[in-house]
Short mmCIF file of C-alpha atoms and ligand atoms in Angstrom, two decimals:
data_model
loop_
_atom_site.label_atom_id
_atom_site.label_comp_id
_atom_site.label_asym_id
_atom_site.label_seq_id
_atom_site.Cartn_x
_atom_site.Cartn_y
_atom_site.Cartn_z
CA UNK A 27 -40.63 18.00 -52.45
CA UNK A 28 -42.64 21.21 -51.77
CA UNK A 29 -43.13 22.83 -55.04
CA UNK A 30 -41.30 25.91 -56.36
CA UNK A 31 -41.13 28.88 -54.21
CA UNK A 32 -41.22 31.31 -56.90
CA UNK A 33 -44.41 29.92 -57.80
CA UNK A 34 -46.20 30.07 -54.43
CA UNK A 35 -48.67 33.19 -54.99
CA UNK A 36 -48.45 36.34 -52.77
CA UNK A 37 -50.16 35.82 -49.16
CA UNK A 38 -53.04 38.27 -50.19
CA UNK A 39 -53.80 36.42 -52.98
CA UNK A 40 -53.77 32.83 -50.90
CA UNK A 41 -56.04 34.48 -48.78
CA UNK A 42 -59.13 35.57 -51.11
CA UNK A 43 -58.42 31.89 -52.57
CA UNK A 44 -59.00 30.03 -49.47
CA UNK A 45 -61.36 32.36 -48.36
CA UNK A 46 -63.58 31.78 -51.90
CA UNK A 47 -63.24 28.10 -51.22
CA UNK A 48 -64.22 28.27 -47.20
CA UNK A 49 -67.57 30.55 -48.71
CA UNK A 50 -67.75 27.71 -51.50
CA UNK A 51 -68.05 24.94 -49.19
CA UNK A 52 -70.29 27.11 -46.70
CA UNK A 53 -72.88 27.63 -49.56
CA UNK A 54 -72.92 24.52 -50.07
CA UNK A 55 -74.29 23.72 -46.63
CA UNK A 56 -76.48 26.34 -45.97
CA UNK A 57 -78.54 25.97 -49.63
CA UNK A 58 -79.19 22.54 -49.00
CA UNK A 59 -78.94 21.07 -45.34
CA UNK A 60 -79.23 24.58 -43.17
CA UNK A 61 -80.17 23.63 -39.96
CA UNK A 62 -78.83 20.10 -40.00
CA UNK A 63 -75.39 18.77 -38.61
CA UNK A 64 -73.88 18.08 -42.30
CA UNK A 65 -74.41 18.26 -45.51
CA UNK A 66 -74.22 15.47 -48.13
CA UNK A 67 -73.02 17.66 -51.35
CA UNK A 68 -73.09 15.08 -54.09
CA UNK A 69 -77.03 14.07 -53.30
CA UNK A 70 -77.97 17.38 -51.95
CA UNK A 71 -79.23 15.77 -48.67
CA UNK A 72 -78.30 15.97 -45.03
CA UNK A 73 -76.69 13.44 -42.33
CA UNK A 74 -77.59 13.29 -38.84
CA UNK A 75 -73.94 13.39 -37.00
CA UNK A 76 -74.95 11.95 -33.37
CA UNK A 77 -78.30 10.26 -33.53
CA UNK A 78 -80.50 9.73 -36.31
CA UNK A 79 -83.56 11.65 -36.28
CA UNK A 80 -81.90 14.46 -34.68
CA UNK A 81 -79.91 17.96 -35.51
CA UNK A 82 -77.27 19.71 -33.27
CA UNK A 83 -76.85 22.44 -36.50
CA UNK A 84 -73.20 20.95 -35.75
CA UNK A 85 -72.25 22.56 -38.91
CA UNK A 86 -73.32 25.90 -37.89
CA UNK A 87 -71.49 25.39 -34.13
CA UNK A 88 -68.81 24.33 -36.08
CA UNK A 89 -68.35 27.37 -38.16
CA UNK A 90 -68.83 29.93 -35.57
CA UNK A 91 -65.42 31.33 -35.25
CA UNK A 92 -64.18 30.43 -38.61
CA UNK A 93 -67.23 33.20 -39.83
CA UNK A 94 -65.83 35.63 -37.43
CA UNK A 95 -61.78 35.21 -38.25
CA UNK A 96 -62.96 35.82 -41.85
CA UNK A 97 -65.40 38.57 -41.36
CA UNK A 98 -68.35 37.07 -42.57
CA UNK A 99 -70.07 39.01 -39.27
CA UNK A 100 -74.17 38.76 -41.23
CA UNK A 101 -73.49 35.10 -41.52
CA UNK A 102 -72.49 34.54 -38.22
CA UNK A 103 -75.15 36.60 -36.53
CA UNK A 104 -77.49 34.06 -38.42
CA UNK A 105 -75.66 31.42 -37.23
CA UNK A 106 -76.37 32.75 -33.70
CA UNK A 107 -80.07 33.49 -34.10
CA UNK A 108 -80.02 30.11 -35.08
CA UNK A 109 -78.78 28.27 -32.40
CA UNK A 110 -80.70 30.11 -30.00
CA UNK A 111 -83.32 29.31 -31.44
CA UNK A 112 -83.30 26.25 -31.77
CA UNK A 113 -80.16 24.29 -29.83
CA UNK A 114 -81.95 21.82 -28.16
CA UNK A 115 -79.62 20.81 -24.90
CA UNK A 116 -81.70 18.65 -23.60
CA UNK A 117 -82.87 16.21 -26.50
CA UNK A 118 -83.33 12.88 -26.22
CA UNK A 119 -80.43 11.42 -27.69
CA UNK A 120 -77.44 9.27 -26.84
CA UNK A 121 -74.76 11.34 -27.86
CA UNK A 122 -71.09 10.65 -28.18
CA UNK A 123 -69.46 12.24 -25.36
CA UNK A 124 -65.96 13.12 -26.95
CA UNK A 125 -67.42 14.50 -30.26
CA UNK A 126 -69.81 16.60 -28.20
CA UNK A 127 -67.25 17.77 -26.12
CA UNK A 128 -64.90 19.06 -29.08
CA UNK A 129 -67.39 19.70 -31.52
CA UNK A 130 -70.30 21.34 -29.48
CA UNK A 131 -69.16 22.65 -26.32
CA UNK A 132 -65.99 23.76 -27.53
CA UNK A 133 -67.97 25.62 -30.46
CA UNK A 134 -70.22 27.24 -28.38
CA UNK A 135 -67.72 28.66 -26.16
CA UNK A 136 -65.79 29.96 -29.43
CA UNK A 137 -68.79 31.59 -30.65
CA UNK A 138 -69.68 32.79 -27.26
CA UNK A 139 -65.49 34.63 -27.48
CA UNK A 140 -66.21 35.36 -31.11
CA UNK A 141 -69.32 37.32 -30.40
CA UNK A 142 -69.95 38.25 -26.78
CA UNK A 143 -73.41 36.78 -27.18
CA UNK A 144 -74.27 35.36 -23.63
CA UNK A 145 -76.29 33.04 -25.03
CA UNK A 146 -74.05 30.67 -26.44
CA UNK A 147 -72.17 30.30 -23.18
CA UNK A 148 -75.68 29.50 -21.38
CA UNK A 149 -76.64 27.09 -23.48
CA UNK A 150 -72.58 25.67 -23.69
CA UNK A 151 -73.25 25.15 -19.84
CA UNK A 152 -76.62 24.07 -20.03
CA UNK A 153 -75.35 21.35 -22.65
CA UNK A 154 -72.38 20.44 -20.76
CA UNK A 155 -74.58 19.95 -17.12
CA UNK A 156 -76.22 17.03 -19.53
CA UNK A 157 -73.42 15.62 -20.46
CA UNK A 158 -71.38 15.25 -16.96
CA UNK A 159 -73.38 12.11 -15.73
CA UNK A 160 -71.17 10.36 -18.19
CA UNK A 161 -68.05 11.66 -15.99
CA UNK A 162 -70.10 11.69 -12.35
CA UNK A 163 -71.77 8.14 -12.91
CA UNK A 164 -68.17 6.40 -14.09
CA UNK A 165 -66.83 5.06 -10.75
CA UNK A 166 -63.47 5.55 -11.70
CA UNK A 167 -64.23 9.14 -13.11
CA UNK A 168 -63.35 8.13 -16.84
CA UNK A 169 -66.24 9.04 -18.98
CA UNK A 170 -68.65 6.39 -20.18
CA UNK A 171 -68.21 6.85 -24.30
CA UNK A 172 -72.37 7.94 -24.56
CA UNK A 173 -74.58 9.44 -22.53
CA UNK A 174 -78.64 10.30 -23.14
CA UNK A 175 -79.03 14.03 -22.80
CA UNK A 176 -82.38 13.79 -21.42
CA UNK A 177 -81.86 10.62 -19.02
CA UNK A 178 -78.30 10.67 -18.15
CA UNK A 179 -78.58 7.12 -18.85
CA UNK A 180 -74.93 6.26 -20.12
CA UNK A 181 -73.50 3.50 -21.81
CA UNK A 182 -70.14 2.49 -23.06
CA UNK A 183 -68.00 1.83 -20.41
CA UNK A 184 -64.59 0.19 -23.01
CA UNK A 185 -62.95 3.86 -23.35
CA UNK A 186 -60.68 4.76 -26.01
CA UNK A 187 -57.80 7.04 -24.15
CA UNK A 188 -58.67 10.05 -26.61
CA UNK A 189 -62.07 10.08 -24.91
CA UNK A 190 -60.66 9.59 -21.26
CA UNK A 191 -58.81 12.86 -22.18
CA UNK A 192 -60.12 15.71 -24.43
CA UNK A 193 -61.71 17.61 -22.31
CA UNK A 194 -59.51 19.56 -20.14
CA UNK A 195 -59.43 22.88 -22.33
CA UNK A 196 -63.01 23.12 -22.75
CA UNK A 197 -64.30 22.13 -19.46
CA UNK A 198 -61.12 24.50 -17.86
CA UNK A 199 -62.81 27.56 -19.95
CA UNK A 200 -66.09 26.87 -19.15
CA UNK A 201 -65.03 26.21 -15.32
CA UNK A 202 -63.43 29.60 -15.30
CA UNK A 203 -66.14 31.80 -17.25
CA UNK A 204 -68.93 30.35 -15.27
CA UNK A 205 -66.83 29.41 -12.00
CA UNK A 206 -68.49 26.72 -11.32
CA UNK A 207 -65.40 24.00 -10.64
CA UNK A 208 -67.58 20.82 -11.47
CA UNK A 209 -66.10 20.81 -15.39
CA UNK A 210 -62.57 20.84 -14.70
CA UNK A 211 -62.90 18.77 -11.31
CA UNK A 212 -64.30 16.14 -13.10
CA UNK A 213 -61.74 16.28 -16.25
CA UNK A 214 -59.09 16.31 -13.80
CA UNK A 215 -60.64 13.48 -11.72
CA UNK A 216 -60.29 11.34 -15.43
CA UNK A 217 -56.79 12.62 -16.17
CA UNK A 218 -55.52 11.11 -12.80
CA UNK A 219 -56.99 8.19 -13.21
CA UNK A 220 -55.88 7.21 -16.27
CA UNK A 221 -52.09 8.99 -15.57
CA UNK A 222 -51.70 6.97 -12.89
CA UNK A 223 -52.36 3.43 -14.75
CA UNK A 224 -49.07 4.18 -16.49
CA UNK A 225 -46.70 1.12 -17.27
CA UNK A 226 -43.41 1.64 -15.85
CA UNK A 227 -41.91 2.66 -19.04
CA UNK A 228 -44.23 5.73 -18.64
CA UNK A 229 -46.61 4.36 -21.62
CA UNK A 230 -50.00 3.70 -21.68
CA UNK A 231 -52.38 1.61 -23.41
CA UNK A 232 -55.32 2.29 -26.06
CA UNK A 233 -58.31 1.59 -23.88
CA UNK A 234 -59.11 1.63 -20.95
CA UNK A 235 -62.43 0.17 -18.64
CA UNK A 236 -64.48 2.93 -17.15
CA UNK A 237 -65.85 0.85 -14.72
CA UNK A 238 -62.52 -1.24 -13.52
CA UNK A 239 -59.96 1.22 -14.16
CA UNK A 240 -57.99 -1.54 -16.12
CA UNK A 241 -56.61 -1.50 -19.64
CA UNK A 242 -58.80 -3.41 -22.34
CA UNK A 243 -54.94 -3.78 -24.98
CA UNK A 244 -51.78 -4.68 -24.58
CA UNK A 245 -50.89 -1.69 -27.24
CA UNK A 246 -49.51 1.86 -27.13
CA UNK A 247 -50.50 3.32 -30.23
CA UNK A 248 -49.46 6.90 -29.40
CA UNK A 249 -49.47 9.49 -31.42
CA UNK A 250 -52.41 7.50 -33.51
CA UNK A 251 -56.38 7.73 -32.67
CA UNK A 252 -57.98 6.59 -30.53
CA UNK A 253 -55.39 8.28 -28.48
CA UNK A 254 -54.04 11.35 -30.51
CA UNK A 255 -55.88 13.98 -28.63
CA UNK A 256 -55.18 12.50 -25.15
CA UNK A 257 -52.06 13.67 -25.36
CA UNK A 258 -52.96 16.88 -27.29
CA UNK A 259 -55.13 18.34 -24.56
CA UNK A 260 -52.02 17.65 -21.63
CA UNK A 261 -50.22 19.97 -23.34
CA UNK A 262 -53.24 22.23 -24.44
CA UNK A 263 -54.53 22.29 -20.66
CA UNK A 264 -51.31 23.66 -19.67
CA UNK A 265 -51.12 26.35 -22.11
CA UNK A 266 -54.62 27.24 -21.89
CA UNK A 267 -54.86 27.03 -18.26
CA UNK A 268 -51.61 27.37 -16.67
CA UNK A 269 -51.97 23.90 -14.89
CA UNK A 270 -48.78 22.68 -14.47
CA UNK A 271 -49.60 18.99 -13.37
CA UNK A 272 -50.86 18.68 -17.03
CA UNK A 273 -48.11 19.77 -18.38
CA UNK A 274 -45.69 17.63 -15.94
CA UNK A 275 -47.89 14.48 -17.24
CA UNK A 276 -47.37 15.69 -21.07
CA UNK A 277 -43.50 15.66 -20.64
CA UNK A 278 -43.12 12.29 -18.47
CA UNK A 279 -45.62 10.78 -21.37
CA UNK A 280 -44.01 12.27 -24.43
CA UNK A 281 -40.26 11.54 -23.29
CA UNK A 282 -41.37 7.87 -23.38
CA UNK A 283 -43.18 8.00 -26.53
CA UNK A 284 -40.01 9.50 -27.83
CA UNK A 285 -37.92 7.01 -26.32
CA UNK A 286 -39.83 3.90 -26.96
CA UNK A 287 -41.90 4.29 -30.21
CA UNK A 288 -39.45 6.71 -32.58
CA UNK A 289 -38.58 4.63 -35.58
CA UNK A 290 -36.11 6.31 -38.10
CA UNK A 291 -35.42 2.97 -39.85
CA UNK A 292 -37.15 4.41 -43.36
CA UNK A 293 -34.91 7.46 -43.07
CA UNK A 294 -37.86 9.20 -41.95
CA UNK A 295 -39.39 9.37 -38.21
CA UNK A 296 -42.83 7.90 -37.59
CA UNK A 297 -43.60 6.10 -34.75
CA UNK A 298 -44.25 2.43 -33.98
CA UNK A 299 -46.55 0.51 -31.79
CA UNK A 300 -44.96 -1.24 -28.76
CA UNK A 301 -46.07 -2.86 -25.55
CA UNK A 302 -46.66 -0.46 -22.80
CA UNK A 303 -44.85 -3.05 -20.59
CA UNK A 304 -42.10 -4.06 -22.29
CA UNK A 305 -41.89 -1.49 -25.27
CA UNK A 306 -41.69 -4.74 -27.69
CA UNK A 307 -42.75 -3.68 -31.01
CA UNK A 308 -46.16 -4.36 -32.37
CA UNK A 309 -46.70 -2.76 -35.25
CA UNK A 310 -45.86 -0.38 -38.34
CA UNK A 311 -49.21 1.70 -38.95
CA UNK A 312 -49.70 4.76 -39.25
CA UNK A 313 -52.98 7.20 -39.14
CA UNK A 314 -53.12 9.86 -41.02
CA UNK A 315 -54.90 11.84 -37.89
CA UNK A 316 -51.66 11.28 -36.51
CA UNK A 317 -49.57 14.32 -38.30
CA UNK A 318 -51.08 16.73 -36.08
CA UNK A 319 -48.52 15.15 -33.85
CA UNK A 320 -45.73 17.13 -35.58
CA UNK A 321 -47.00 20.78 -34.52
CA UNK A 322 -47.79 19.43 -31.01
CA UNK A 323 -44.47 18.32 -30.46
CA UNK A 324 -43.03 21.60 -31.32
CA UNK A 325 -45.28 23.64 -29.73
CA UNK A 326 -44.35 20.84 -26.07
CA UNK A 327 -40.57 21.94 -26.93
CA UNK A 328 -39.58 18.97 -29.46
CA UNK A 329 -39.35 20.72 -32.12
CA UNK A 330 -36.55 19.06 -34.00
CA UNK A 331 -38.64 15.77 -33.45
CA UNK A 332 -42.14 17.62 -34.61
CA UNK A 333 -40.49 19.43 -37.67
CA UNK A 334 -38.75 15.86 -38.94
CA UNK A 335 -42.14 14.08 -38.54
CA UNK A 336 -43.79 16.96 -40.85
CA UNK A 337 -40.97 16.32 -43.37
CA UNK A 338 -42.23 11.91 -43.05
CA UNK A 339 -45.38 13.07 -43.93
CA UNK A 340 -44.55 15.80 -46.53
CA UNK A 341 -42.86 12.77 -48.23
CA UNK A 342 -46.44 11.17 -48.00
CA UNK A 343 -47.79 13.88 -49.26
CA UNK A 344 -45.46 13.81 -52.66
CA UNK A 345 -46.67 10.19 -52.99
CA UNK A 346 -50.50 11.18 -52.74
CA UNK A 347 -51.84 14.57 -53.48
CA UNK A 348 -54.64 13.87 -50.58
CA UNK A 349 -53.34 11.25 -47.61
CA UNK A 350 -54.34 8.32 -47.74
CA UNK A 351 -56.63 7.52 -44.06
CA UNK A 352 -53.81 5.02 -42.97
CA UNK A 353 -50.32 3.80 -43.78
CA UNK A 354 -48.01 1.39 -43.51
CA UNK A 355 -45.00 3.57 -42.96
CA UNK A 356 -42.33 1.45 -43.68
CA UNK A 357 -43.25 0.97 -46.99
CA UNK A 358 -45.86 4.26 -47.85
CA UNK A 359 -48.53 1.66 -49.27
CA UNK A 360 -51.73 2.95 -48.33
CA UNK A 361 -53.41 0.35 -45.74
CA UNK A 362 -56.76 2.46 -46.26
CA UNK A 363 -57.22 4.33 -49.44
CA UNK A 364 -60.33 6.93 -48.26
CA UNK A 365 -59.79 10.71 -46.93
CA UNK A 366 -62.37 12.34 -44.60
CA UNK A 367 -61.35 15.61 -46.00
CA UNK A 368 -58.66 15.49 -43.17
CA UNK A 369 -57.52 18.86 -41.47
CA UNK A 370 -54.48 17.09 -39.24
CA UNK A 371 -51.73 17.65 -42.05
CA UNK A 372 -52.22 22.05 -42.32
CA UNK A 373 -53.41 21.68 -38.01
CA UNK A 374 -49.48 20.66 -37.93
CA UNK A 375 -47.87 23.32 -40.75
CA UNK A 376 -49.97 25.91 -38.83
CA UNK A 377 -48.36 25.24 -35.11
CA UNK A 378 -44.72 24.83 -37.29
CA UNK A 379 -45.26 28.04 -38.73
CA UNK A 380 -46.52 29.92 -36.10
CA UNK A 381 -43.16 29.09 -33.56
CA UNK A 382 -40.50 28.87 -36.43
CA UNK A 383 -42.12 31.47 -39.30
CA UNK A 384 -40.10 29.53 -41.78
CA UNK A 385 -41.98 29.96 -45.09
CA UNK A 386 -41.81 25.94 -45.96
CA UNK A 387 -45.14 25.26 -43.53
CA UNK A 388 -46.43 27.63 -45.92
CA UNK A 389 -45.47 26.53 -49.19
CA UNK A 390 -46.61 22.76 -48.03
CA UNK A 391 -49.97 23.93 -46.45
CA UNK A 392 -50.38 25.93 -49.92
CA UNK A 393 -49.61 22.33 -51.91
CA UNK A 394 -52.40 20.84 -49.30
CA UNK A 395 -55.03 23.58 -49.93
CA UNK A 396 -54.33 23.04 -54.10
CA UNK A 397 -54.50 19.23 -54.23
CA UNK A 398 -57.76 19.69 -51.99
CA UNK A 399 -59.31 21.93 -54.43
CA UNK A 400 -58.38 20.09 -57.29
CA UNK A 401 -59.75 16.54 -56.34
CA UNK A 402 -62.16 17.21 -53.52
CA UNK A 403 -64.26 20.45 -54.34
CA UNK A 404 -68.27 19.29 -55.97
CA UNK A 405 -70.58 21.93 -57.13
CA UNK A 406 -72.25 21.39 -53.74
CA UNK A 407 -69.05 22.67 -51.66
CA UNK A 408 -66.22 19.24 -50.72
CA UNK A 409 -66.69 16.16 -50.19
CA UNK A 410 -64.75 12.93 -48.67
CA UNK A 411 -62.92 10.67 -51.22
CA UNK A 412 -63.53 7.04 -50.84
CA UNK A 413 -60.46 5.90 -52.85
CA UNK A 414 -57.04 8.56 -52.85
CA UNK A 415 -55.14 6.08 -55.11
CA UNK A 416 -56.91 6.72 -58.57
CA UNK A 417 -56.80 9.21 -61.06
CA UNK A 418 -59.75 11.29 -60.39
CA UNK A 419 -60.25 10.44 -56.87
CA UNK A 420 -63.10 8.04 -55.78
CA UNK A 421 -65.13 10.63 -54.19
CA UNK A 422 -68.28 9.95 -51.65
CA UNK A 423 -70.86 11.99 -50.17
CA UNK A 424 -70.25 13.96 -46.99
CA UNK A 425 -68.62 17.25 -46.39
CA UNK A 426 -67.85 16.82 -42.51
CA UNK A 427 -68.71 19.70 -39.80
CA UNK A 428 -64.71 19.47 -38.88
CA UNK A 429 -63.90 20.87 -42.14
CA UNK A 430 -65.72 24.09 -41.35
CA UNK A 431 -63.41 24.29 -37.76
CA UNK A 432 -60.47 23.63 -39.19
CA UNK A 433 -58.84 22.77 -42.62
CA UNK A 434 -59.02 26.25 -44.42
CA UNK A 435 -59.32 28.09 -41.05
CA UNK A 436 -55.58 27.24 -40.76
CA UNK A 437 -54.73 28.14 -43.81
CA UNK A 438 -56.49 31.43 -43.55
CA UNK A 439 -54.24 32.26 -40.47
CA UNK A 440 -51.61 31.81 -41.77
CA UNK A 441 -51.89 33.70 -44.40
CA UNK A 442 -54.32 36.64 -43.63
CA UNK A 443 -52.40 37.85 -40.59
CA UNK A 444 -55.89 38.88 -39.81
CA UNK A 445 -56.06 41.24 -36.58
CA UNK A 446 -59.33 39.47 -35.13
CA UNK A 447 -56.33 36.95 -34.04
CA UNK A 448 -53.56 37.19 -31.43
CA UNK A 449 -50.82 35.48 -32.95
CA UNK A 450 -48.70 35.57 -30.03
CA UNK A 451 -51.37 34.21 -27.61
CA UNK A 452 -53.79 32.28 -29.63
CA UNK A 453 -54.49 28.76 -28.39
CA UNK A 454 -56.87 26.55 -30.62
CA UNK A 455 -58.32 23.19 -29.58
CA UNK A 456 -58.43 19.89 -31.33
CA UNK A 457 -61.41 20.45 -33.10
CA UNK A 458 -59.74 23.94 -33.90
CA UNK A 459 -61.90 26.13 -32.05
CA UNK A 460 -60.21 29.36 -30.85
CA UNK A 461 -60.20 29.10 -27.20
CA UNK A 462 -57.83 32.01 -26.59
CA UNK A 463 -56.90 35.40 -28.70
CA UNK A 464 -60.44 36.08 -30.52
CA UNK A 465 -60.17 39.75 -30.86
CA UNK A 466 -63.90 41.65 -30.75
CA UNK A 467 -62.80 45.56 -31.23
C1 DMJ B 506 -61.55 16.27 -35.69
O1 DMJ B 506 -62.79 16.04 -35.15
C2 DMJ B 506 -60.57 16.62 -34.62
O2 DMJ B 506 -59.43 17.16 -35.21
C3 DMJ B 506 -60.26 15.43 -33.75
O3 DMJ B 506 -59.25 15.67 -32.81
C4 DMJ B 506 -59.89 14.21 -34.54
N1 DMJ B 506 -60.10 14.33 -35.90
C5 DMJ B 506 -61.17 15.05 -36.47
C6 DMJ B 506 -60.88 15.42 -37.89
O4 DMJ B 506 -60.08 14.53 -38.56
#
C-alpha cells in the first residue's frame, strides 16, 4: 500500500529533492508572473486571484515563510521589498473575505515572524481594519462572504460555515501583537453565533444567513468544504491561543461528528452526510479537501479515528497516483476527476507524523511528493490536472498561490528537521502559514 521501505531514500536526500522542486515551481512564478497573484505555467501568463484587474502578489505573501524555513533569505528579502512596495490595502476591490483572511493576513503575519520586518505586520493590520466591516456590518456578527476594501460596501450575506469560522488564529495573533481586541472580539462574536445554532445532536449545518442567523441546508457535511476549516480553526484557536471555550466547542462538535457521521461500512472510515436534526443520512461524498481531517483529529486527541481515516485515503491514493477532487467513498469512483494541486493529503501525514513519529506518514507523503512530480511538474513550475483518471494526466493551466504555503512546505518539515522550526511548539494554519515556532537566530 505504501511502497517499499527499503526504497524510500535517506531524509537528506528527500530534502534537496523537494527543495529543487519548491525552487522549480518558484522560478516558474517569478520569470513569468512576478508581481501577480499566480502564475499560469503552461501559457506563461498570470491570473488575477480576487478581482480581475487587480494583484495582491498573493504568490509572493504566500511564499513568505516557506522562503525562510528553506533558507532562501535573498529571495525572501525581495519578496519583502516587494510587498512594501507595492501591497495596496486599500484597493478597490471586492475581495473574498475567507481567502483574504488565510491567504493574506495570515501571510503577512508569517512573514512579519519569519523576518521581524515591522512592515508586514502594519500593513497585515492596515489590511485587516478593511476587511472587518464585513464582520462589524453583519448584524448577527457572521461575516458577509465579500467586502470592497475601499468602501466597506459588503455583499454576500448566504455564508458557508468555513467562512463563519477561519479566522480565529489569525485575528487572535494579530489581536495580541498589536493589542488591539477588535480582531478576535469580532471572530469570537461569529464563533458564538454560529455555536449556538447547534441542532440538538450537537451538529450543524453547511450555511448559514448572515443577516437572520438561520441555516440556508438541511445538511451536515462535516469534515467536507465548505465547512472543513470551521472546525480546523476551534481546535487551532485553542492551541494557538490558549482559549479554552474554543476548544470546549471543538470537542462537543467533533464527538457528534464522530458519533453521527462515521461510516466504516467499506471497511474503511470516511464520513457521511446526515441531517443535523435527525442525523438521517444524506449522502456518500467525499472531498478530497477533506483528508486534512485525519491530522486534525489526532492532533484534537482522536487519534485512532485520524490515523484510520489517513489509511481510507492512502487506499485512495493506491487507486490514483494524484486524488481525484471528489469521491464517492463507498465505491472509490471518482465523482470529479480534476486536482488543484491539493496540499490536504501531506497537511494530514505531517500532523500524523509530527505526534506519532512513525515513519509510514513519511513513506506515504514521499509516494505523494513522487506521483506529484511525475504527472504535475511543466517546464514552467506545476500545474492543476483537469482529468486524474488518464494516463498522462489531463493537465490545465494554473499553479495555485496555496501550493507555495503548503504542499512541499510539509514535506520539507518533515524531512529537513530544519532548526528555523520548533517542532515541539509549531502551530501552522489552514493555509499553512507558521503562526507559532519561526525561529530568527
Ligand atoms: C487552501 O487554501 C487551504 O488549505 C484551505 O483551508 C482550503 N484549501 C486550500 C487548498 O486546497
Amino acid at each position: 500500500m505504501t511502497g517499499d521501505p527499503a526504497a524510500l531514500p535517506g531524509d537528506a536526500h528527500i530534502t534537496q529533492q523537494v527543495h529543487a522542486e519548491f525552487l522549480h515551481g518558484w522560478h516558474g512564478y517569478t520569470s513569468t508572473a512576478w508581481g501577480y497573484d499566480e502564475v499560469r505555467p503552461v501559457s506563461g501568463t498570470h491570473n488575477d486571484f480576487f478581482a480581475a484587474g487587480k494583484t495582491f502578489g498573493l504568490s509572493i505573501v504566500e511564499a513568505l515563510d516557506t522562503l525562510f524555513l528553506m533558507g532562501e533569505d535573498r529571495e525572501l528579502a525581495r519578496c519583502c521589498d516587494w510587498i512594501e512596495q507595492h501591497f495596496d490595502p486599500a484597493q478597490d476591490a471586492d475581495v473574498h473575505v475567507f481567502e483574504a483572511v488565510i491567504r493574506l493576513v495570515g501571510g503577512l503575519l508569517a512573514g512579519y515572524l519569519a523576518t521581524g520586518r515591522r512592515k508586514l505586520l502594519m500593513l497585515c493590520r492596515e489590511f485587516t481594519d478593511h476587511l472587518l466591516p464585513a464582520f462589524t456590518s453583519s448584524p448577527t456578527g457572521i461575516p458577509y462572504t465579500h467586502v470592497n476594501l475601499r468602501t466597506g460596501a459588503v455583499s454576500g450575506p448566504n455564508v458557508p460555515l468555513a467562512e463563519a469560522g477561519t479566522n480565529s488564529m489569525e485575528f487572535g495573533l494579530l489581536s495580541k501583537l498589536t493589542g488591539d481586541s477588535r480582531y478576535y472580539d469580532a471572530s469570537l462574536r461569529a464563533y458564538r453565533a454560529v455555536i449556538a445554532k447547534r441542532s440538538s445532536l450537537d451538529l450543524l449545518g453547511t450555511s448559514i444567513d448572515a443577516e437572520t442567523g438561520r441555516w440556508t441546508d438541511t445538511d451536515s457535511t462535516a469534515p467536507n468544504p465548505p465547512v472543513d476549516s470551521f472546525y480546523e480553526y476551534l481546535w487551532g484557536g485553542y492551541a494557538l491561543l490558549g482559549d479554552t471555550r474554543l476548544r470546549d466547542w471543538y470537542r462537543t462538535l467533533t464527538r457528534a461528528i464522530l458519533r453521527h457521521q462515521s461510516d466504516t461500512s467499506t471497511g474503511h472510515l470516511w464520513f457521511r452526510q446526515v441531517d443535523p436534526a435527525t442525523g438521517a443520512p444524506t449522502g456518500t461524498s467525499q472531498s478530497e479537501l477533506a483528508s486534512f481531517y485525519a491530522g486534525l483529529l489526532g492532533k484534537g486527541g482522536d487519534l485512532r479515528d485520524g490515523a484510520a481515516y489517513y489509511r481510507s485515503w492512502t487506499a485512495a491514493l493506491d487507486r490514483y497516483p494524484v486524488l481525484p477532487e471528489g469521491l464517492d467513498y463507498r465505491t472509490l469512483e471518482a465523482t470529479d476527476k480534476g486536482n488543484q494541486l491539493r496540499p490536504e493529503y501531506p497537511n494530514s501525514s505531517f500532523d500524523l507524523w509530527r505526534l506519532t513519529h512513525d515513519a509510514f506518514y513519511k513513506r506515504t507523503a514521499y509516494r505523494y511528493f513522487t506521483a506529484m512530480r511525475d504527472n504535475l511538474r511543466v517546464p514552467g513550475g506545476y500545474t492543476i490536472a483537469t482529468d486524474v483518471t488518464t494516463t498522462p494526466m489531463g493537465r490545465g493551466d494554473l499553479l495555485p498561490a496555496y501550493w507555495f504555503a503548503e504542499n512541499y512546505k510539509y514535506l520539507y518539515l518533515m524531512f529537513s528537521g530544519t532548526r528555523r522550526f520548533d517542532y515541539r511548539n509549531g502551530y501552522l494554519s489552514t493555509e499553512g502559514k507558521v503562526l507559532r515556532g519561526l525561529r530568527r537566530s
